Each structure stands twice: as C-alpha cells, then as structure tokens.
Amino acid sequence: MRNSFYEEAKERFLLGVNYWPRRKAMYWWKNFQQEEVEEDFDRICALGLKLVRLFLLWEDFQPFREKVDGQAIDNLIKVLRIAERLGLSILLTLFVGHMSGANWVPFWLIEEKEERSRFPVIVQGKEGRFKVRNLYADKEILDASAYLIQKVGEAVKEEKSLFAYDIANEIDNLLLPTSRQEAKEWVRFIIQRIREVDSAHPITLGLHLKNIEEERGFWPEDLAEFCDFLSMHSYSIYAQWANSPLDGKVAGFTNALIMRMSGKEVWHTEFGICTTSGSSFAGEGYYLATEEQARGYLEQSLEGLYRSGAKAAFFWCYSDYHPSLFHLPPFNKAVYERSFGIFRADASLKPYKQIIKAYTNLPLVRVYALKEIDNQKYYTHPLSSLKEEYKRFR
C-alpha cells in the first residue's frame, strides 16, 4: 500500500470531523458552492483537525443506474483539492443512502410495492413508504454499484488529499441483509471492485451500535477479512445499556470491543452529542445536552478512545444546521439531528477548543488488536453479551 498518510497515521492519534455544510446539510451536492467549502475547511484546519469524512449521497452521484453525474464528480474534485491546499486528508464514504435519521434513495433502487420503514425514506425529495431493492444481491444493483465505484475511483485515485475509502454509511439502516453470508459477500464484492480501480488507498466499513446490540449480518470478524481497518460509530444517547446519555465511557468501550471481535485496528469515525442553548432536555429517544455537559462528555470520550488504542476519532459533526433547514427532512422530524456540531449554526465554536487541542497529535497508545471474542458465541445473545462485556469493562 503506497498511501504515505496511512503509514504516518500509525504514529499519531488523529482527530477529524464528519462534514456537511451548515446551510446545506444533505442538500449540499445539489446546491454546491465552492466558497462555502473553502470557508468551512479553513475553520476545520484552524482548529487543528487533520481528517474530514465526506459523504457521496447516492441519488446525487448516481441519479440513474447507468449514469454517474459528471457535475457532482467535478464538485467532489474541487473539494478534494481545497482539502489538499489546507493539508486536510479525506475519508470518502461511497454508498450513502442512510444519513442523519433518514434514507435517501435513488428512484431506481425502489420497488413498486410499499413498505413501512424504521426511518423516513426520501426519493427525489418526496417522503413515502418506499421499499428498497436488495442492494446486496440484485445483479442490476450490484452492476450499478460497480459502475459508481469505477467512475468515482478513476476520478479521485490520484488526488493527494484522498486518504481512504469508507464503503458505506450504516448500510444496514438502509436495508438489512437477509443473512450474514449475504452481507459478507457484498463486502467482498464492493472491496474487490474498489481495488480493481484503486489498489493504493485503504478501505474500511463503519459499524454502529445496532451491529453490536443485534445480529444484523455484519460481523466484525468478517469485515476484518477484507477491510484494511475497521470503523466504529458510537453515541451514548442511543445506548439503552449505557449508564446515562452522558456516559463518556461508551466510545472507548465500543472501540475496544470491535478490536477484540475483529483482531483489527479500529478508527472511531463517529462520536458526538447534540446540544441545546438552554437547559438539558430528554425527549423520546434522544437527549439534548448543555454545551458544558457536552464538553465534559466529549473530553471523557476522547480520553477513552485514546487509551483504547483508537487510531483516530472523528467528531459528529462539523456544525449545527441553520434554522432555514428545519422544515426539511430529516430535521422536520429528527430534532436532535439539528445540533450535533462542534460549531454552532452561526459558525462560532462551542466550548471545545481546549479539549481538541489537548488530544491533537498525541503519540498513539500501543494496544495490539487481538481477536479475543468468539463472534458466533457473542451473536447468539448479542445484547446480553454486550451488557456483560460493558459490565466487565467498567
């Protein structure tokens, strides 16, 4: 692997951020403005962050099965070159259907029949009870996926700011695979297609809390066969087994757990908490923290991630979203998604500067990734296994 940044990253603990523009959110690629990205990346760079995770919203980059949008690709290249000028490295997330409490789906990925879904399904701007085709096994969809990989890979593989590919964002929230084997074969297929185009850059796939609370097809030991490193997303506000919504030990624990389930190094590509300018508030299925509570939570989370041997930690997310977006999905229903940012909607920084500075470019804690947990046994009763592991961890 000739990716020099990947080798350098093995020496230092790196901090990054997940990026959507504060005034555009998931509507960014449809309304791209280069100046906006330049201003945002300047703020990210000035804060000392080194990594930015980007998302290719599937319907924007592949509006038809046999067509990849050339303008979207051109805009992506502009973003990568802005990052290069500022010394930022990009983790590029390819298949983005699930994002921020909603599923954004190209029309050609939908069946004619309707289906109730855990998340709102949005197709061409309209929310409905759309049923997603089997993206893991449907040959037409697999061929279309390979085509997107080819076009994106050919366009970005020589860009100096590209650090690695993330296959997808919580893809099982878009559609559950029918079996562990189906999930495994899909990961194998996608990674093979990426490496046919670009053999230089590492590849990962992010797991999230549901993947360790339930058996959802994606097992850490299976991903370890194909991925160069694994990724984890954790949010204590969604963890019913955590001590509280502000349990800062969840991040370090889940990172260590995935290492022990996979025997692979793990990057924590999402962690964060939503805030309110007033008093803390517990809603149905979410918690809004004060900024001071959030600061303490993030500090404890970073300490846990650092000591667990995580190679990097990416804040979710860059900024709170502008109120002009609140009438649009997902923010019209998922109120908590409005305020996960490290920056406020007015572009001012929340009180996180000192904790970010404290964990910037620290030498890595050497924790060897040893596979210690039998995945088959764990997934026999996953939630019980998880609770028992967390009890021992604490």
mmCIF file with all atom_site columns, C-alpha atoms in Angstrom, residues 14-156:
data_model
loop_
_atom_site.group_PDB
_atom_site.id
_atom_site.type_symbol
_atom_site.label_atom_id
_atom_site.label_alt_id
_atom_site.label_comp_id
_atom_site.label_asym_id
_atom_site.label_entity_id
_atom_site.label_seq_id
_atom_site.pdbx_PDB_ins_code
_atom_site.Cartn_x
_atom_site.Cartn_y
_atom_site.Cartn_z
_atom_site.occupancy
_atom_site.B_iso_or_equiv
_atom_site.pdbx_formal_charge
_atom_site.auth_seq_id
_atom_site.auth_comp_id
_atom_site.auth_asym_id
_atom_site.auth_atom_id
_atom_site.pdbx_PDB_model_num
ATOM 1   C CA . LEU A 1 14  ? -5.569  11.928 14.820  1.00 0.00 ? 14  LEU A CA 1
ATOM 2   C CA . LEU A 1 15  ? -8.719  13.997 15.124  1.00 0.00 ? 15  LEU A CA 1
ATOM 3   C CA . GLY A 1 16  ? -11.217 14.568 12.363  1.00 0.00 ? 16  GLY A CA 1
ATOM 4   C CA . VAL A 1 17  ? -14.767 15.637 11.671  1.00 0.00 ? 17  VAL A CA 1
ATOM 5   C CA . ASN A 1 18  ? -17.743 14.474 9.627   1.00 0.00 ? 18  ASN A CA 1
ATOM 6   C CA . TYR A 1 19  ? -18.726 17.165 7.154   1.00 0.00 ? 19  TYR A CA 1
ATOM 7   C CA . TRP A 1 20  ? -21.965 18.559 5.813   1.00 0.00 ? 20  TRP A CA 1
ATOM 8   C CA . PRO A 1 21  ? -22.249 22.340 5.297   1.00 0.00 ? 21  PRO A CA 1
ATOM 9   C CA . ARG A 1 22  ? -24.296 24.114 7.966   1.00 0.00 ? 22  ARG A CA 1
ATOM 10  C CA . ARG A 1 23  ? -26.585 25.843 5.430   1.00 0.00 ? 23  ARG A CA 1
ATOM 11  C CA . LYS A 1 24  ? -26.977 22.862 3.093   1.00 0.00 ? 24  LYS A CA 1
ATOM 12  C CA . ALA A 1 25  ? -26.760 19.617 5.089   1.00 0.00 ? 25  ALA A CA 1
ATOM 13  C CA . MET A 1 26  ? -27.760 16.667 2.874   1.00 0.00 ? 26  MET A CA 1
ATOM 14  C CA . TYR A 1 27  ? -28.833 19.092 0.133   1.00 0.00 ? 27  TYR A CA 1
ATOM 15  C CA . TRP A 1 28  ? -25.210 20.133 -0.392  1.00 0.00 ? 28  TRP A CA 1
ATOM 16  C CA . TRP A 1 29  ? -24.327 18.401 -3.647  1.00 0.00 ? 29  TRP A CA 1
ATOM 17  C CA . LYS A 1 30  ? -27.490 19.682 -5.325  1.00 0.00 ? 30  LYS A CA 1
ATOM 18  C CA . ASN A 1 31  ? -26.593 23.244 -4.305  1.00 0.00 ? 31  ASN A CA 1
ATOM 19  C CA . PHE A 1 32  ? -22.792 23.183 -4.328  1.00 0.00 ? 32  PHE A CA 1
ATOM 20  C CA . GLN A 1 33  ? -20.825 26.366 -3.593  1.00 0.00 ? 33  GLN A CA 1
ATOM 21  C CA . GLN A 1 34  ? -17.041 26.194 -3.585  1.00 0.00 ? 34  GLN A CA 1
ATOM 22  C CA . GLU A 1 35  ? -16.627 29.312 -1.439  1.00 0.00 ? 35  GLU A CA 1
ATOM 23  C CA . GLU A 1 36  ? -18.704 27.745 1.319   1.00 0.00 ? 36  GLU A CA 1
ATOM 24  C CA . VAL A 1 37  ? -16.451 24.688 1.437   1.00 0.00 ? 37  VAL A CA 1
ATOM 25  C CA . GLU A 1 38  ? -13.335 26.862 1.482   1.00 0.00 ? 38  GLU A CA 1
ATOM 26  C CA . GLU A 1 39  ? -14.625 28.815 4.478   1.00 0.00 ? 39  GLU A CA 1
ATOM 27  C CA . ASP A 1 40  ? -15.669 25.669 6.337   1.00 0.00 ? 40  ASP A CA 1
ATOM 28  C CA . PHE A 1 41  ? -12.420 23.813 5.681   1.00 0.00 ? 41  PHE A CA 1
ATOM 29  C CA . ASP A 1 42  ? -10.476 26.885 6.822   1.00 0.00 ? 42  ASP A CA 1
ATOM 30  C CA . ARG A 1 43  ? -12.272 26.650 10.179  1.00 0.00 ? 43  ARG A CA 1
ATOM 31  C CA . ILE A 1 44  ? -11.615 22.929 10.415  1.00 0.00 ? 44  ILE A CA 1
ATOM 32  C CA . CYS A 1 45  ? -7.935  23.394 9.640   1.00 0.00 ? 45  CYS A CA 1
ATOM 33  C CA . ALA A 1 46  ? -7.539  26.302 12.075  1.00 0.00 ? 46  ALA A CA 1
ATOM 34  C CA . LEU A 1 47  ? -8.880  24.090 14.847  1.00 0.00 ? 47  LEU A CA 1
ATOM 35  C CA . GLY A 1 48  ? -6.067  21.599 14.284  1.00 0.00 ? 48  GLY A CA 1
ATOM 36  C CA . LEU A 1 49  ? -8.184  18.792 12.866  1.00 0.00 ? 49  LEU A CA 1
ATOM 37  C CA . LYS A 1 50  ? -6.465  16.655 10.231  1.00 0.00 ? 50  LYS A CA 1
ATOM 38  C CA . LEU A 1 51  ? -9.203  14.459 8.776   1.00 0.00 ? 51  LEU A CA 1
ATOM 39  C CA . VAL A 1 52  ? -12.545 15.122 7.103   1.00 0.00 ? 52  VAL A CA 1
ATOM 40  C CA . ARG A 1 53  ? -15.101 12.440 6.321   1.00 0.00 ? 53  ARG A CA 1
ATOM 41  C CA . LEU A 1 54  ? -17.196 13.183 3.229   1.00 0.00 ? 54  LEU A CA 1
ATOM 42  C CA . PHE A 1 55  ? -20.398 11.544 2.004   1.00 0.00 ? 55  PHE A CA 1
ATOM 43  C CA . LEU A 1 56  ? -21.487 10.866 -1.565  1.00 0.00 ? 56  LEU A CA 1
ATOM 44  C CA . LEU A 1 57  ? -25.271 10.977 -1.330  1.00 0.00 ? 57  LEU A CA 1
ATOM 45  C CA . TRP A 1 58  ? -26.199 8.130  -3.647  1.00 0.00 ? 58  TRP A CA 1
ATOM 46  C CA . GLU A 1 59  ? -29.018 9.831  -5.573  1.00 0.00 ? 59  GLU A CA 1
ATOM 47  C CA . ASP A 1 60  ? -26.837 12.886 -6.254  1.00 0.00 ? 60  ASP A CA 1
ATOM 48  C CA . PHE A 1 61  ? -23.896 10.946 -7.658  1.00 0.00 ? 61  PHE A CA 1
ATOM 49  C CA . GLN A 1 62  ? -25.835 8.221  -9.458  1.00 0.00 ? 62  GLN A CA 1
ATOM 50  C CA . PRO A 1 63  ? -29.255 9.586  -10.471 1.00 0.00 ? 63  PRO A CA 1
ATOM 51  C CA . PHE A 1 64  ? -29.717 6.683  -12.919 1.00 0.00 ? 64  PHE A CA 1
ATOM 52  C CA . ARG A 1 65  ? -28.375 3.127  -12.797 1.00 0.00 ? 65  ARG A CA 1
ATOM 53  C CA . GLU A 1 66  ? -26.178 3.700  -15.830 1.00 0.00 ? 66  GLU A CA 1
ATOM 54  C CA . LYS A 1 67  ? -25.337 7.351  -15.259 1.00 0.00 ? 67  LYS A CA 1
ATOM 55  C CA . VAL A 1 68  ? -22.961 8.969  -12.789 1.00 0.00 ? 68  VAL A CA 1
ATOM 56  C CA . ASP A 1 69  ? -23.416 12.722 -12.516 1.00 0.00 ? 69  ASP A CA 1
ATOM 57  C CA . GLY A 1 70  ? -20.375 14.430 -14.034 1.00 0.00 ? 70  GLY A CA 1
ATOM 58  C CA . GLN A 1 71  ? -21.004 17.738 -12.281 1.00 0.00 ? 71  GLN A CA 1
ATOM 59  C CA . ALA A 1 72  ? -21.136 16.020 -8.896  1.00 0.00 ? 72  ALA A CA 1
ATOM 60  C CA . ILE A 1 73  ? -17.785 14.348 -9.659  1.00 0.00 ? 73  ILE A CA 1
ATOM 61  C CA . ASP A 1 74  ? -16.303 17.705 -10.691 1.00 0.00 ? 74  ASP A CA 1
ATOM 62  C CA . ASN A 1 75  ? -17.507 19.256 -7.439  1.00 0.00 ? 75  ASN A CA 1
ATOM 63  C CA . LEU A 1 76  ? -16.019 16.386 -5.456  1.00 0.00 ? 76  LEU A CA 1
ATOM 64  C CA . ILE A 1 77  ? -12.647 17.007 -7.098  1.00 0.00 ? 77  ILE A CA 1
ATOM 65  C CA . LYS A 1 78  ? -12.905 20.683 -6.121  1.00 0.00 ? 78  LYS A CA 1
ATOM 66  C CA . VAL A 1 79  ? -13.482 19.647 -2.507  1.00 0.00 ? 79  VAL A CA 1
ATOM 67  C CA . LEU A 1 80  ? -10.517 17.262 -2.542  1.00 0.00 ? 80  LEU A CA 1
ATOM 68  C CA . ARG A 1 81  ? -8.257  19.996 -3.897  1.00 0.00 ? 81  ARG A CA 1
ATOM 69  C CA . ILE A 1 82  ? -9.429  22.507 -1.303  1.00 0.00 ? 82  ILE A CA 1
ATOM 70  C CA . ALA A 1 83  ? -8.509  19.887 1.303   1.00 0.00 ? 83  ALA A CA 1
ATOM 71  C CA . GLU A 1 84  ? -5.108  19.379 -0.314  1.00 0.00 ? 84  GLU A CA 1
ATOM 72  C CA . ARG A 1 85  ? -4.306  23.100 -0.185  1.00 0.00 ? 85  ARG A CA 1
ATOM 73  C CA . LEU A 1 86  ? -5.073  23.133 3.533   1.00 0.00 ? 86  LEU A CA 1
ATOM 74  C CA . GLY A 1 87  ? -3.297  19.895 4.389   1.00 0.00 ? 87  GLY A CA 1
ATOM 75  C CA . LEU A 1 88  ? -6.500  18.010 5.217   1.00 0.00 ? 88  LEU A CA 1
ATOM 76  C CA . SER A 1 89  ? -6.974  14.327 4.417   1.00 0.00 ? 89  SER A CA 1
ATOM 77  C CA . ILE A 1 90  ? -10.280 12.896 3.224   1.00 0.00 ? 90  ILE A CA 1
ATOM 78  C CA . LEU A 1 91  ? -12.076 9.706  4.213   1.00 0.00 ? 91  LEU A CA 1
ATOM 79  C CA . LEU A 1 92  ? -14.512 9.258  1.325   1.00 0.00 ? 92  LEU A CA 1
ATOM 80  C CA . THR A 1 93  ? -17.774 7.454  2.080   1.00 0.00 ? 93  THR A CA 1
ATOM 81  C CA . LEU A 1 94  ? -19.113 5.933  -1.119  1.00 0.00 ? 94  LEU A CA 1
ATOM 82  C CA . PHE A 1 95  ? -22.599 4.473  -0.754  1.00 0.00 ? 95  PHE A CA 1
ATOM 83  C CA . VAL A 1 96  ? -24.640 6.920  1.273   1.00 0.00 ? 96  VAL A CA 1
ATOM 84  C CA . GLY A 1 97  ? -28.308 6.078  1.453   1.00 0.00 ? 97  GLY A CA 1
ATOM 85  C CA . HIS A 1 98  ? -28.787 6.265  5.207   1.00 0.00 ? 98  HIS A CA 1
ATOM 86  C CA . MET A 1 99  ? -27.928 9.636  6.677   1.00 0.00 ? 99  MET A CA 1
ATOM 87  C CA . SER A 1 100 ? -28.997 11.503 9.821   1.00 0.00 ? 100 SER A CA 1
ATOM 88  C CA . GLY A 1 101 ? -32.172 9.646  10.621  1.00 0.00 ? 101 GLY A CA 1
ATOM 89  C CA . ALA A 1 102 ? -33.449 9.257  7.052   1.00 0.00 ? 102 ALA A CA 1
ATOM 90  C CA . ASN A 1 103 ? -32.856 7.072  3.993   1.00 0.00 ? 103 ASN A CA 1
ATOM 91  C CA . TRP A 1 104 ? -32.102 8.971  0.769   1.00 0.00 ? 104 TRP A CA 1
ATOM 92  C CA . VAL A 1 105 ? -32.658 6.577  -2.109  1.00 0.00 ? 105 VAL A CA 1
ATOM 93  C CA . PRO A 1 106 ? -32.259 6.841  -5.905  1.00 0.00 ? 106 PRO A CA 1
ATOM 94  C CA . PHE A 1 107 ? -35.554 6.122  -7.659  1.00 0.00 ? 107 PHE A CA 1
ATOM 95  C CA . TRP A 1 108 ? -34.060 3.118  -9.450  1.00 0.00 ? 108 TRP A CA 1
ATOM 96  C CA . LEU A 1 109 ? -33.311 1.471  -6.106  1.00 0.00 ? 109 LEU A CA 1
ATOM 97  C CA . ILE A 1 110 ? -37.016 1.326  -5.209  1.00 0.00 ? 110 ILE A CA 1
ATOM 98  C CA . GLU A 1 111 ? -39.507 -1.484 -5.781  1.00 0.00 ? 111 GLU A CA 1
ATOM 99  C CA . GLU A 1 112 ? -43.076 -0.770 -6.854  1.00 0.00 ? 112 GLU A CA 1
ATOM 100 C CA . LYS A 1 113 ? -44.573 -2.131 -3.632  1.00 0.00 ? 113 LYS A CA 1
ATOM 101 C CA . GLU A 1 114 ? -44.771 -0.109 -0.420  1.00 0.00 ? 114 GLU A CA 1
ATOM 102 C CA . GLU A 1 115 ? -43.202 -0.965 2.921   1.00 0.00 ? 115 GLU A CA 1
ATOM 103 C CA . ARG A 1 116 ? -43.080 0.547  6.376   1.00 0.00 ? 116 ARG A CA 1
ATOM 104 C CA . SER A 1 117 ? -39.575 1.551  7.381   1.00 0.00 ? 117 SER A CA 1
ATOM 105 C CA . ARG A 1 118 ? -37.869 2.387  10.656  1.00 0.00 ? 118 ARG A CA 1
ATOM 106 C CA . PHE A 1 119 ? -36.554 5.555  9.002   1.00 0.00 ? 119 PHE A CA 1
ATOM 107 C CA . PRO A 1 120 ? -38.242 8.008  6.634   1.00 0.00 ? 120 PRO A CA 1
ATOM 108 C CA . VAL A 1 121 ? -37.453 7.093  3.015   1.00 0.00 ? 121 VAL A CA 1
ATOM 109 C CA . ILE A 1 122 ? -36.896 10.047 0.684   1.00 0.00 ? 122 ILE A CA 1
ATOM 110 C CA . VAL A 1 123 ? -36.906 9.616  -3.101  1.00 0.00 ? 123 VAL A CA 1
ATOM 111 C CA . GLN A 1 124 ? -36.410 12.642 -5.359  1.00 0.00 ? 124 GLN A CA 1
ATOM 112 C CA . GLY A 1 125 ? -37.344 14.937 -2.487  1.00 0.00 ? 125 GLY A CA 1
ATOM 113 C CA . LYS A 1 126 ? -40.542 13.087 -1.571  1.00 0.00 ? 126 LYS A CA 1
ATOM 114 C CA . GLU A 1 127 ? -41.024 11.063 1.589   1.00 0.00 ? 127 GLU A CA 1
ATOM 115 C CA . GLY A 1 128 ? -43.004 7.837  1.315   1.00 0.00 ? 128 GLY A CA 1
ATOM 116 C CA . ARG A 1 129 ? -43.319 4.162  2.200   1.00 0.00 ? 129 ARG A CA 1
ATOM 117 C CA . PHE A 1 130 ? -40.850 3.061  -0.423  1.00 0.00 ? 130 PHE A CA 1
ATOM 118 C CA . LYS A 1 131 ? -39.398 -0.444 -0.431  1.00 0.00 ? 131 LYS A CA 1
ATOM 119 C CA . VAL A 1 132 ? -35.672 -0.661 -1.158  1.00 0.00 ? 132 VAL A CA 1
ATOM 120 C CA . ARG A 1 133 ? -34.485 -3.327 -3.602  1.00 0.00 ? 133 ARG A CA 1
ATOM 121 C CA . ASN A 1 134 ? -31.955 -5.869 -2.401  1.00 0.00 ? 134 ASN A CA 1
ATOM 122 C CA . LEU A 1 135 ? -28.763 -3.904 -2.945  1.00 0.00 ? 135 LEU A CA 1
ATOM 123 C CA . TYR A 1 136 ? -26.722 -6.831 -1.580  1.00 0.00 ? 136 TYR A CA 1
ATOM 124 C CA . ALA A 1 137 ? -27.786 -9.450 -4.138  1.00 0.00 ? 137 ALA A CA 1
ATOM 125 C CA . ASP A 1 138 ? -29.769 -7.880 -7.002  1.00 0.00 ? 138 ASP A CA 1
ATOM 126 C CA . LYS A 1 139 ? -27.484 -8.134 -10.049 1.00 0.00 ? 139 LYS A CA 1
ATOM 127 C CA . GLU A 1 140 ? -28.736 -4.868 -11.568 1.00 0.00 ? 140 GLU A CA 1
ATOM 128 C CA . ILE A 1 141 ? -27.965 -3.026 -8.340  1.00 0.00 ? 141 ILE A CA 1
ATOM 129 C CA . LEU A 1 142 ? -24.572 -4.685 -7.953  1.00 0.00 ? 142 LEU A CA 1
ATOM 130 C CA . ASP A 1 143 ? -23.676 -3.745 -11.532 1.00 0.00 ? 143 ASP A CA 1
ATOM 131 C CA . ALA A 1 144 ? -24.773 -0.167 -10.863 1.00 0.00 ? 144 ALA A CA 1
ATOM 132 C CA . SER A 1 145 ? -22.720 -0.109 -7.663  1.00 0.00 ? 145 SER A CA 1
ATOM 133 C CA . ALA A 1 146 ? -19.651 -1.326 -9.540  1.00 0.00 ? 146 ALA A CA 1
ATOM 134 C CA . TYR A 1 147 ? -20.206 1.400  -12.126 1.00 0.00 ? 147 TYR A CA 1
ATOM 135 C CA . LEU A 1 148 ? -20.302 4.114  -9.458  1.00 0.00 ? 148 LEU A CA 1
ATOM 136 C CA . ILE A 1 149 ? -17.116 2.733  -7.919  1.00 0.00 ? 149 ILE A CA 1
ATOM 137 C CA . GLN A 1 150 ? -15.391 2.749  -11.304 1.00 0.00 ? 150 GLN A CA 1
ATOM 138 C CA . LYS A 1 151 ? -16.331 6.344  -12.109 1.00 0.00 ? 151 LYS A CA 1
ATOM 139 C CA . VAL A 1 152 ? -15.580 7.753  -8.663  1.00 0.00 ? 152 VAL A CA 1
ATOM 140 C CA . GLY A 1 153 ? -12.406 5.714  -8.231  1.00 0.00 ? 153 GLY A CA 1
ATOM 141 C CA . GLU A 1 154 ? -10.981 6.746  -11.597 1.00 0.00 ? 154 GLU A CA 1
ATOM 142 C CA . ALA A 1 155 ? -11.694 10.392 -10.789 1.00 0.00 ? 155 ALA A CA 1
ATOM 143 C CA . VAL A 1 156 ? -10.245 10.534 -7.271  1.00 0.00 ? 156 VAL A CA 1
#
